[in-house]
Coordinates of C-alpha atoms in Angstrom, one line a residue:
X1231 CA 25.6 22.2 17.2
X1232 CA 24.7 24.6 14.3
X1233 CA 25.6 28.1 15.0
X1234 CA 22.3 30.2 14.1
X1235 CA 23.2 32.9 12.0
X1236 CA 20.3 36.2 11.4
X1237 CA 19.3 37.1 8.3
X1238 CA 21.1 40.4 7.0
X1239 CA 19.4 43.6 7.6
X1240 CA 18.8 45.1 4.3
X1241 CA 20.4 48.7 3.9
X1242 CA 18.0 51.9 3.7
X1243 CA 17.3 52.8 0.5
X1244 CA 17.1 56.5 -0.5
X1245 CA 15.3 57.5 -3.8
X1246 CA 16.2 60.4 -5.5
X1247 CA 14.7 62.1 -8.3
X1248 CA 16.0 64.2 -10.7
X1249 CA 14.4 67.0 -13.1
X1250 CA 16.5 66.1 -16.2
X1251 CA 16.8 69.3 -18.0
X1252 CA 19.1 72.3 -17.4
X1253 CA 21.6 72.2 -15.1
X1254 CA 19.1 70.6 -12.8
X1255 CA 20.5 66.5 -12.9
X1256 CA 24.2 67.7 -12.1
X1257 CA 23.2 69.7 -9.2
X1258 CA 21.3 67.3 -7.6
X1259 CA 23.7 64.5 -8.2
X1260 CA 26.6 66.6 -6.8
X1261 CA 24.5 66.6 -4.2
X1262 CA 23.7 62.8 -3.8
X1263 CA 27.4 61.8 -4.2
X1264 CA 28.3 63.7 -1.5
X1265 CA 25.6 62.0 0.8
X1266 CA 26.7 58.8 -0.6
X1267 CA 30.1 59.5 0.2
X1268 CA 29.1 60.3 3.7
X1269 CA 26.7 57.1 4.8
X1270 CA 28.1 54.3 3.0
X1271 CA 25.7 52.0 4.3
X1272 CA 23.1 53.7 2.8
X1273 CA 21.6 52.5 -1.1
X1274 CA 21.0 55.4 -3.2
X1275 CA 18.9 55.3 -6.3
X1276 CA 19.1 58.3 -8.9
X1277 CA 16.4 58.9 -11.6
X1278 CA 16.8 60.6 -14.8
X1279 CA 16.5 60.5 -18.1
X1280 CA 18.5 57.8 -20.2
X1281 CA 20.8 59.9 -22.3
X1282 CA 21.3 62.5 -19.3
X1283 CA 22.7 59.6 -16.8
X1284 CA 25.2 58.3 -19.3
X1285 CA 26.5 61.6 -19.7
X1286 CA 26.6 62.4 -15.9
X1287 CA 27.5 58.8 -15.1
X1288 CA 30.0 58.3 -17.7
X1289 CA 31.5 61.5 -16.6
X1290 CA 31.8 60.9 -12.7
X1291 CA 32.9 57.1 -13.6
X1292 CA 36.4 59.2 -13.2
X1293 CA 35.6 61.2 -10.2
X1294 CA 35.9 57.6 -7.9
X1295 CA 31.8 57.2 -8.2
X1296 CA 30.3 55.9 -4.8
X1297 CA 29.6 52.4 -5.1
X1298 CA 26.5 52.7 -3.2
X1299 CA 25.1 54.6 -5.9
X1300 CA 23.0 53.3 -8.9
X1301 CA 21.3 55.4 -11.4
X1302 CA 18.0 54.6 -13.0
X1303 CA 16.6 55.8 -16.1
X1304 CA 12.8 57.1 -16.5
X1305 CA 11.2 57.6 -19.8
X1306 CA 11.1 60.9 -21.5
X1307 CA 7.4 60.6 -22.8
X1308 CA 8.1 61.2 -26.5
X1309 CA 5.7 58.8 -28.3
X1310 CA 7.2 56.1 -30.7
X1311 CA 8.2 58.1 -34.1
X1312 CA 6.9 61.4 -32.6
X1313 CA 8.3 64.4 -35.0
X1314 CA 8.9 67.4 -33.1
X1315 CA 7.4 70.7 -34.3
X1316 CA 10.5 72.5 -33.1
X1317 CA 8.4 74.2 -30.4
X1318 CA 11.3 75.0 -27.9
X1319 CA 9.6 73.0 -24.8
X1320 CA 7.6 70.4 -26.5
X1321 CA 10.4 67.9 -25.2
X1322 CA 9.8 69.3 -21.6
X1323 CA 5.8 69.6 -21.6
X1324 CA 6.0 65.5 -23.2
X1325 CA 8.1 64.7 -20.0
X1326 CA 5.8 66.2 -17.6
X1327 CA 2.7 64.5 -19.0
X1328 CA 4.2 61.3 -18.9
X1329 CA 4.9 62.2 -14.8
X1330 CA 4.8 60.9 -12.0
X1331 CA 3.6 57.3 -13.7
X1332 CA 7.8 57.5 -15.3
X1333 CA 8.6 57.6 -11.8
X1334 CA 6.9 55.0 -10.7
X1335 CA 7.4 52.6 -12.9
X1336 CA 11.2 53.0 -12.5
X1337 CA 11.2 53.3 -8.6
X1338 CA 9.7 49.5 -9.1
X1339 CA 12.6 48.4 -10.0
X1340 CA 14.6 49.9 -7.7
X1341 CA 12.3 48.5 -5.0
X1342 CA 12.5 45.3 -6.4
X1343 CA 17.0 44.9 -6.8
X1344 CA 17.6 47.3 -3.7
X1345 CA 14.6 46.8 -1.3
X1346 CA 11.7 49.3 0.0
X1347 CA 12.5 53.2 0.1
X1348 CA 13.3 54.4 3.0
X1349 CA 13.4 58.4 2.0
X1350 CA 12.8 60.2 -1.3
X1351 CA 15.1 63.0 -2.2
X1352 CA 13.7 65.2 -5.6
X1353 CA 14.3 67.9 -7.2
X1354 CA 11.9 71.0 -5.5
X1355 CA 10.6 71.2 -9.6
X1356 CA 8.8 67.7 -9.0
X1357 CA 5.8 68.5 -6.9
X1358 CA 3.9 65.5 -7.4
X1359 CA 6.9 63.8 -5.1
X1360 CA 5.4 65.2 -2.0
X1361 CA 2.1 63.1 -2.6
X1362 CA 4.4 60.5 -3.9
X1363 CA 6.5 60.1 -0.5
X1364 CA 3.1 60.3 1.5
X1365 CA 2.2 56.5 -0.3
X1366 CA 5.4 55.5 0.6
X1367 CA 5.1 56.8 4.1
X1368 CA 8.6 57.9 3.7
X1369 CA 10.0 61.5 4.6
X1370 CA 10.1 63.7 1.3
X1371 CA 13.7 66.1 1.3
X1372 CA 13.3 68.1 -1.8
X1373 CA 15.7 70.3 -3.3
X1374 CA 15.8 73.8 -4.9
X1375 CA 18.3 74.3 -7.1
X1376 CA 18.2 77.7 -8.4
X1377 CA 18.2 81.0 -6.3
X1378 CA 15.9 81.4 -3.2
X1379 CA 14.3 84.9 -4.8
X1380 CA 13.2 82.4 -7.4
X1381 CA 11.3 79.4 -5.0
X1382 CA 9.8 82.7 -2.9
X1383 CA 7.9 83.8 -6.7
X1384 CA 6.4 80.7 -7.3
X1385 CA 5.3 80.5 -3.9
X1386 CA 3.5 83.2 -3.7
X1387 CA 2.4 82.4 -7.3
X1388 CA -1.3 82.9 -6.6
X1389 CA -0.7 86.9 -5.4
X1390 CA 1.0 87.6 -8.4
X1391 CA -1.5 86.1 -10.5
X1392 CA -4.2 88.0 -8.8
X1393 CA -2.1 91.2 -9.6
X1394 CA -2.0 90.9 -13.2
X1395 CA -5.9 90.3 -12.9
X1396 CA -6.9 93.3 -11.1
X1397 CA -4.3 95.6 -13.0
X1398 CA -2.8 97.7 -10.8
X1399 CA -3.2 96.9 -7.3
X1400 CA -1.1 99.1 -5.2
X1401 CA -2.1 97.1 -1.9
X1402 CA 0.7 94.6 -3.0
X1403 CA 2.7 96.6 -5.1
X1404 CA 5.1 99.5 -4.5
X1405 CA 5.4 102.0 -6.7
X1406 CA 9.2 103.3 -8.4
X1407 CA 9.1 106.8 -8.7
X1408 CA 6.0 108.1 -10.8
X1409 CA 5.9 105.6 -12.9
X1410 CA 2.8 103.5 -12.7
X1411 CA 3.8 100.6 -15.1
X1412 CA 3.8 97.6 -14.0
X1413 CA 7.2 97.5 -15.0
X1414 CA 8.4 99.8 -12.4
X1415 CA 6.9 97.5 -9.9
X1416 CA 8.8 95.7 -7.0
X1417 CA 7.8 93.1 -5.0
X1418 CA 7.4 94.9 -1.7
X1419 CA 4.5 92.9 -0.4
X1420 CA 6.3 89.8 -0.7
X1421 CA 9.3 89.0 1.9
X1422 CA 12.9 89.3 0.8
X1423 CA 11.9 90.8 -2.7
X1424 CA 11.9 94.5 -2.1
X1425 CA 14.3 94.6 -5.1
X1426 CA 12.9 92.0 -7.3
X1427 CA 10.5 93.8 -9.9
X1428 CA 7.3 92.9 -11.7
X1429 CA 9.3 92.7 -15.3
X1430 CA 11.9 90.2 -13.6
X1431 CA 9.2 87.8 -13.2
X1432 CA 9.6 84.7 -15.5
X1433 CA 6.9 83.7 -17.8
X1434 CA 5.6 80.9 -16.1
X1435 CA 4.4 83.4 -13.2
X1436 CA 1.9 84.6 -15.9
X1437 CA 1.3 81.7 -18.0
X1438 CA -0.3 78.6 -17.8
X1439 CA 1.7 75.9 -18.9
X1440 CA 2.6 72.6 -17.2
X1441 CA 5.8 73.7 -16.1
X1442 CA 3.9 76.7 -14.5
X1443 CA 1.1 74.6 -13.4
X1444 CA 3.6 72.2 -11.5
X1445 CA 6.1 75.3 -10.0
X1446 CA 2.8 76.9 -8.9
X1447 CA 2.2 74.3 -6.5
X1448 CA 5.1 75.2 -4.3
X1449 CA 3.3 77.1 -1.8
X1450 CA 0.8 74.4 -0.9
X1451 CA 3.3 71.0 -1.2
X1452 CA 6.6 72.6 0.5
X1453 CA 5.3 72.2 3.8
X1454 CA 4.4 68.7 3.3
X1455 CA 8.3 68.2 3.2
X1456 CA 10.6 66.9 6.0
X1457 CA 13.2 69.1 5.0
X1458 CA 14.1 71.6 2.3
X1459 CA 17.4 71.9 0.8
X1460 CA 18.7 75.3 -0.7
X1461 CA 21.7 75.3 -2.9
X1462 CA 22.7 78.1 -1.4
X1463 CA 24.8 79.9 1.7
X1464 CA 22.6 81.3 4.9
X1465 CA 24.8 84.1 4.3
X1466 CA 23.9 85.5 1.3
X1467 CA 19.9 85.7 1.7
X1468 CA 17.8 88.6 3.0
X1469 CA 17.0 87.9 6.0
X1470 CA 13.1 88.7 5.3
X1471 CA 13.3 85.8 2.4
X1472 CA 14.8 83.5 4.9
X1473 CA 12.8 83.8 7.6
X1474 CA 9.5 83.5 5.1
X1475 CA 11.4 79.9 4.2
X1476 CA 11.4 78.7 7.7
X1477 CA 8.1 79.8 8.8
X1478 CA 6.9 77.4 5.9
X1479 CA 8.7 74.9 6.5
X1480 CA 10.0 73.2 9.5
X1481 CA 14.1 72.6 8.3
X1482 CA 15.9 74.7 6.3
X1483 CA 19.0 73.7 5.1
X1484 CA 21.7 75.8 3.1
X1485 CA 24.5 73.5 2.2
X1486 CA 26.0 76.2 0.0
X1487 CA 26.6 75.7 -3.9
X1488 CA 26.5 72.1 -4.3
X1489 CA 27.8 71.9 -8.0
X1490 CA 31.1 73.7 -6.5
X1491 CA 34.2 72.6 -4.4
X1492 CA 35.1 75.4 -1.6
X1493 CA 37.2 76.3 -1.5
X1494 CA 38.1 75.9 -5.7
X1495 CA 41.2 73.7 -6.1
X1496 CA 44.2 74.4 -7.7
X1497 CA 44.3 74.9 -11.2
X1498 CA 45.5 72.0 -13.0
X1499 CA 49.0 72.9 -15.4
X1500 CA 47.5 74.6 -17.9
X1501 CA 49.4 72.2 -20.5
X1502 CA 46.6 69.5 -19.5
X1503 CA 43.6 71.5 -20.6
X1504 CA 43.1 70.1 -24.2
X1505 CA 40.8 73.2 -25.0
X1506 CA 43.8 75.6 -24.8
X1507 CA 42.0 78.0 -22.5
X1508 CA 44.6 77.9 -19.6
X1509 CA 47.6 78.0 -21.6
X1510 CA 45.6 81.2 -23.6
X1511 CA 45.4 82.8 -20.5
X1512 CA 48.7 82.0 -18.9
X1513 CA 49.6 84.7 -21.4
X1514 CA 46.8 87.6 -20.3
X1515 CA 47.6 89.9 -18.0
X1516 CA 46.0 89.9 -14.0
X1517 CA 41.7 91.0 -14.6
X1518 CA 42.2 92.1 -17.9
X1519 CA 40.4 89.1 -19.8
X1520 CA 36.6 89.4 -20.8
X1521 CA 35.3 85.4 -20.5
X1522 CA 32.0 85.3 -22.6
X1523 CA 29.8 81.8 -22.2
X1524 CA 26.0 81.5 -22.6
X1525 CA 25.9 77.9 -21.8
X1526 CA 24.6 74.9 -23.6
X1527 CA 21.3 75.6 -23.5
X1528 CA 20.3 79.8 -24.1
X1529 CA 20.4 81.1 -27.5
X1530 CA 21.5 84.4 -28.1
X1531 CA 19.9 86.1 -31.3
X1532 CA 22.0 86.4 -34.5
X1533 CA 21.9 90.2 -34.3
X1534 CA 22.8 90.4 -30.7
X1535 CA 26.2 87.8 -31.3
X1536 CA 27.1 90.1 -34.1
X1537 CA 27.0 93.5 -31.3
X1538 CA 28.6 91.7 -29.0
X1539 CA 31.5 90.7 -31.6
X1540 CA 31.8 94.1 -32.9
X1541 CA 32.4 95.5 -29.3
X1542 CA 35.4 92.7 -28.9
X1543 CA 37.1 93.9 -32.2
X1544 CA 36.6 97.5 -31.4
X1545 CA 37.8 97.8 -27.9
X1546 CA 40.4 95.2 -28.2
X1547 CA 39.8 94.1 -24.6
X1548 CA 41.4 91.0 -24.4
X1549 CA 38.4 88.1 -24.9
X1550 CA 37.7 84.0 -24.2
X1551 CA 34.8 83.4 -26.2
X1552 CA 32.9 79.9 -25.7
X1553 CA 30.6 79.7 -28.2
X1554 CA 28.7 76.6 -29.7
X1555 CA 29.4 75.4 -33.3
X1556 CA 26.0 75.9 -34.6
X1557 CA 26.3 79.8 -33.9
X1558 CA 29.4 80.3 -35.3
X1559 CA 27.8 81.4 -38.7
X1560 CA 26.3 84.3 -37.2
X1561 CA 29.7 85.7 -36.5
X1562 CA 30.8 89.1 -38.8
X1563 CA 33.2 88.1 -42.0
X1564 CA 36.9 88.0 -40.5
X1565 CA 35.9 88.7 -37.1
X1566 CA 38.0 85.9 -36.3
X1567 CA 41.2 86.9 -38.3
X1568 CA 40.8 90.7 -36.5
X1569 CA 41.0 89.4 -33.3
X1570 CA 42.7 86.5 -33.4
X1571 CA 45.5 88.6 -31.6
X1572 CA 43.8 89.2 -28.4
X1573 CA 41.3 87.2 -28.6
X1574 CA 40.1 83.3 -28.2
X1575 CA 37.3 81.8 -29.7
X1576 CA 36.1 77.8 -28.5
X1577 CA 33.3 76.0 -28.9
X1578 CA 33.6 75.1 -25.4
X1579 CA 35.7 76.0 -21.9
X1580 CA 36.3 74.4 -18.6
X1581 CA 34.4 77.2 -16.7
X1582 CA 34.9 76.9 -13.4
X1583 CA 38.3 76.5 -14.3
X1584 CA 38.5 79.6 -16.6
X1585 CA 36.7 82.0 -13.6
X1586 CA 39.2 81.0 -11.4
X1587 CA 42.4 82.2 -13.1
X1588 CA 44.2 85.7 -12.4
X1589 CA 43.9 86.5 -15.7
X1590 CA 39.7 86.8 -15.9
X1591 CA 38.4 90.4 -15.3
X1592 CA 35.1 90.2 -16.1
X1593 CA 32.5 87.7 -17.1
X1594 CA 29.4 88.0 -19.7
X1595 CA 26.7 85.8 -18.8
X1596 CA 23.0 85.4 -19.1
X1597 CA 22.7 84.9 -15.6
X1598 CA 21.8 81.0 -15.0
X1599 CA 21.8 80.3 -11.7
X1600 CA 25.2 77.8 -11.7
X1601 CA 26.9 80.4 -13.7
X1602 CA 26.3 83.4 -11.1
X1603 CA 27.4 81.1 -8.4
X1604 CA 30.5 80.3 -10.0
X1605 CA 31.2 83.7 -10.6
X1606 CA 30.4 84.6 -7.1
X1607 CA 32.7 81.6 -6.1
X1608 CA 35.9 83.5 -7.7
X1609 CA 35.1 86.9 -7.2
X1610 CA 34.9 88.0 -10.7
X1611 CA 32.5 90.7 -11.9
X1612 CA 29.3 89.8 -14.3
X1613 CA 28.2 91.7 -17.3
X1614 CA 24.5 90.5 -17.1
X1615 CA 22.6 89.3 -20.5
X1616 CA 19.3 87.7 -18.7
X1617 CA 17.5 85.4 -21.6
X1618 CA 15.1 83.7 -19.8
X1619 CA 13.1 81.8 -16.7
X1620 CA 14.8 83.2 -13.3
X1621 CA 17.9 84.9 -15.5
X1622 CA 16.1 88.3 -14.8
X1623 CA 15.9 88.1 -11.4
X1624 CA 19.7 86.4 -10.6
X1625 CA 20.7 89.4 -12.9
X1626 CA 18.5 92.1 -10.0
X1627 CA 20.7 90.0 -7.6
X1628 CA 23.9 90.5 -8.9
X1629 CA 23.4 93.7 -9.8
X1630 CA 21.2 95.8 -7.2
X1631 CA 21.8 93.9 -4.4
X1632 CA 25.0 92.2 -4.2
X1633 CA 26.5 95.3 -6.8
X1634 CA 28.9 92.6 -8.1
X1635 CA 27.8 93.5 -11.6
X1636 CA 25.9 95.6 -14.1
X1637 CA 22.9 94.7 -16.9
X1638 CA 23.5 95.6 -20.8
X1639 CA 21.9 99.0 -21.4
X1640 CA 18.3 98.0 -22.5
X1641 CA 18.3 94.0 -21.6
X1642 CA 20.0 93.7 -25.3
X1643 CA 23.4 93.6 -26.7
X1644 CA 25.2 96.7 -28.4
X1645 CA 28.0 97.2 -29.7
X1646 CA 28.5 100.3 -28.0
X1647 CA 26.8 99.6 -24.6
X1648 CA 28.5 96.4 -24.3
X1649 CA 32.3 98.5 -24.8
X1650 CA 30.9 101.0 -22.2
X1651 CA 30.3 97.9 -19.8
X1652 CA 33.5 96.2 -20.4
X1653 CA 35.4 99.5 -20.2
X1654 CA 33.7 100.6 -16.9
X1655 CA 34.1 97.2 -14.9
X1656 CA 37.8 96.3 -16.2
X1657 CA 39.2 100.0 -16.8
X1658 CA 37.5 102.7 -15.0
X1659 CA 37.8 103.6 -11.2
X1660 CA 34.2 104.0 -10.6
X1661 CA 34.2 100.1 -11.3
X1662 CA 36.9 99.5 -8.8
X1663 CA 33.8 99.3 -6.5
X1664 CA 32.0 96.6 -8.4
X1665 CA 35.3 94.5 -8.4
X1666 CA 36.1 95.2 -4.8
X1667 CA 32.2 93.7 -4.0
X1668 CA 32.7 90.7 -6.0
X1669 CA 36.2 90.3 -4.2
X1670 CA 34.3 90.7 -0.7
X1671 CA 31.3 88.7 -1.5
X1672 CA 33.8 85.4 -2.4
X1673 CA 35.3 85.9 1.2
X1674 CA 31.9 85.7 2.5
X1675 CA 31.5 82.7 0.4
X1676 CA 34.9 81.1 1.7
X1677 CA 34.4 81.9 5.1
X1678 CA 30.3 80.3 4.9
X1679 CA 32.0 77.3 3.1
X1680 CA 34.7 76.3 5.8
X1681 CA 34.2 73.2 7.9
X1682 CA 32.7 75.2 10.8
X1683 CA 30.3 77.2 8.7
X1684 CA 26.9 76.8 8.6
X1685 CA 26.8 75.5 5.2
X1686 CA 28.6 72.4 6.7
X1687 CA 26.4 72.4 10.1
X1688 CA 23.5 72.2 7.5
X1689 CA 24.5 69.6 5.7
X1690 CA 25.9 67.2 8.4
X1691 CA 22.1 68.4 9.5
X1692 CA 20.9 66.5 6.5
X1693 CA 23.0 63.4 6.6
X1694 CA 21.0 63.1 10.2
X1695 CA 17.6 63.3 8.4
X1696 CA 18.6 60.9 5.5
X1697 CA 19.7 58.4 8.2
X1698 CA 17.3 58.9 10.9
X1699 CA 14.9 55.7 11.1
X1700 CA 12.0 57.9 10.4

């Protein structure tokens, strides 16, 4: 007799859809190989642009990539020979007109090698996914990446906008002293934002563009979700901002800083760091190092990189400098000759690695979101350079409310604001407070972070969504 044998049950399928610019992509797959890693038997797809996914897949090939993940590319809209005007987000409004039909035509194929989605994960940026999941009738989980002051703004986008049209409206604004600027404004009316003021709004609050057009639909999608995961730790929120979150939606979830392992691992010998960072500051003494990085993405103007040198040769504070090739130029004549003593210039540093060493005092940042968490992570003060989107507000953050750092003098570098920064966080005793509050705010972090914090509850939380058979 022929033993009957069932047909295979095919494995859930879990779509997940990235917002490919920023740090956005690495976040969010941090995030996914962590779920992979935790339900095996669950088929994840990840969607992103082409050229981002060989870079983050090429990358994680060496960091023992879950085999139950598959990455698929979307298209990037750019028309067939299209010249760029140089416009600085022409290549991000292209990508949003060509949305969510990029999407879709990707999660086809992914439907067609891995079988029907069971659960959409996306990026919080993408709020056409919410409508998306409903035609899937699948649960939609998505994910903010940057700070939760920031979601709460473009939620509440429609009150602001009403307050730049009616001028001055002191029913939802409080006044700062006798100023009656708008500038002196904070958010009082709006939960959790007491501190946040008017001029750290970003500029899509104000502007109609399709990013703002899409991040202004956050109030009325979010609720539509199943779940919504914060990069962040319960811990660190006001508790006003985070009860505001929960009465929106029904699940919260704070799985802590998903682009970071807590708590940070050993250094690696400092003789395996090709850069020469480690081994540079192997040779520093305990806090004394300035560590300067704007990222790969922010510009700083010529002027301002020219202040910020001249303050490094003058007060010959010990410096790392990560700086991209390109703005090399705009360094002063033998700038690198003078310092070259006590100071290091690269075009680019292993930061997570760099915070964490003894030797780092202080760093000087413009305040993106991953780079204020990593900060936070080691305990190392922030000089605060805020360029752009939610920089202004994570620099409020660090500095009003956590006190873990201080703004340049006048949102702009100087040569001789930025030596009275450096001097006051890594030299004076009135800045013995700021470092003790970075100190106590990475306990916090530690402590949130262990396996019986919440940041673990909440994520074990969200394995049970991803596998319930919803």
């Amino acid at each position: 007799m022929e033993r009957s044998t069932s047909p295979t049950k095919p494995k859930k399928h879990v779509a997940v859809l990235a917002f490919p610019f920023g740090c956005h992509p690495l976040a969010l797959l941090n995030l996914v190989k962590k779920l992979a890693m935790a339900v095996p038997d669950i088929q994840f797809s990840f969607f992103n642009l082409a050229n981002s996914n060989n870079y983050l897949f090429s990358a994680s090939e060496a960091n023992n990539l879950p085999s139950n993940l598959r990455p698929y590319s979307v298209g990037d809209g750019v028309p067939l020979n299209h010249v760029f005007s140089g416009h600085p987000i022409e290549r991000l409004d292209l990508f949003i007109e060509a949305t969510p039909e990029n999407y879709k035509k990707g999660l086809e194929l992914a439907v067609a090698e891995m079988g029907q989605i069971n659960c959409l994960i996306t990026d919080a940026f993408l709020a056409f996914a919410g409508a998306m999941a409903n035609d899937f009738n699948v649960p939609w989980i998505p994910v903010w990446i940057p700070v939760p002051h920031s979601l709460s703004v473009h939620i509440y986008t429609d009150t602001l906008r009403q307050y730049y049209r009616t001028n001055d409206d002191d029913n939802n604004w409080n006044d700062s002293g006798n100023d009656r600027n708008k500038e002196s404004k904070t958010l009082q009316n709006i939960p959790g934002l007491a501190e946040i003021r008017v001029e750290d709004l970003p500029d899509e609050i104000n502007k109609e563009t399709l990013l703002s057009c899409m991040l202004g639909q956050m109030g009325h999608v979010l609720p539509q979700g199943t779940a919504l995961v914060m990069n962040f730790y319960e811990e660190l929120y006001p508790k006003p901002l985070l009860d505001d979150l929960k009465s929106k939606i029904s699940i919260v979830l704070n799985v802590g800083f998903v682009t970071l392992s807590m708590p940070p691992p050993p250094l690696p010998l400092s003789n395996t760091d090709a850069t020469g960072c480690l081994s540079w500051l192997d040779t520093q003494k305990t806090k004394s190092v300035a560590y300067i990085s704007f990222g790969t993405v922010v510009g700083i103007p010529p002027n301002e990189i020219k202040e910020l040198a001249k303050a490094l040769e003058e007060s010959k504070i010990p410096y790392l400098w990560s700086i991209r090739d390109n703005l090399r130029e705009n360094l002063p004549n033998e700038f690198l000759e003078k310092t070259n003593w006590h100071g290091k210039v690269v075009s680019w540093a292993p930061q997570t690695q760099v915070l964490a060493h003894s030797s780092v005092g202080v760093y000087v940042t413009h305040c993106g979101a991953n780079s204020v968490y990593e900060s936070v992570a080691n305990g190392v003060p922030m000089i605060c350079r805020p360029v752009f989107a939610d920089n202004m507000i994570n620099a409020r953050i660090v500095e009003e409310i956590w006190e873990t750092g201080v703004r340049v003098d006048g949102g702009v570098f100087t040569k001789n604001g930025l030596i009275k920064n450096l001097k006051f966080i890594l030299e004076h005793e009135d800045g013995k407070g700021i470092r003790k509050k970075a100190e106590d705010l990475q306990e916090l972090i530690l402590k949130a972070a262990a396996p019986n914090g919440n940041a673990a509850q909440d994520f074990k939380n969200l394995v049970e969504v991803v596998s319930s058979n919803q």
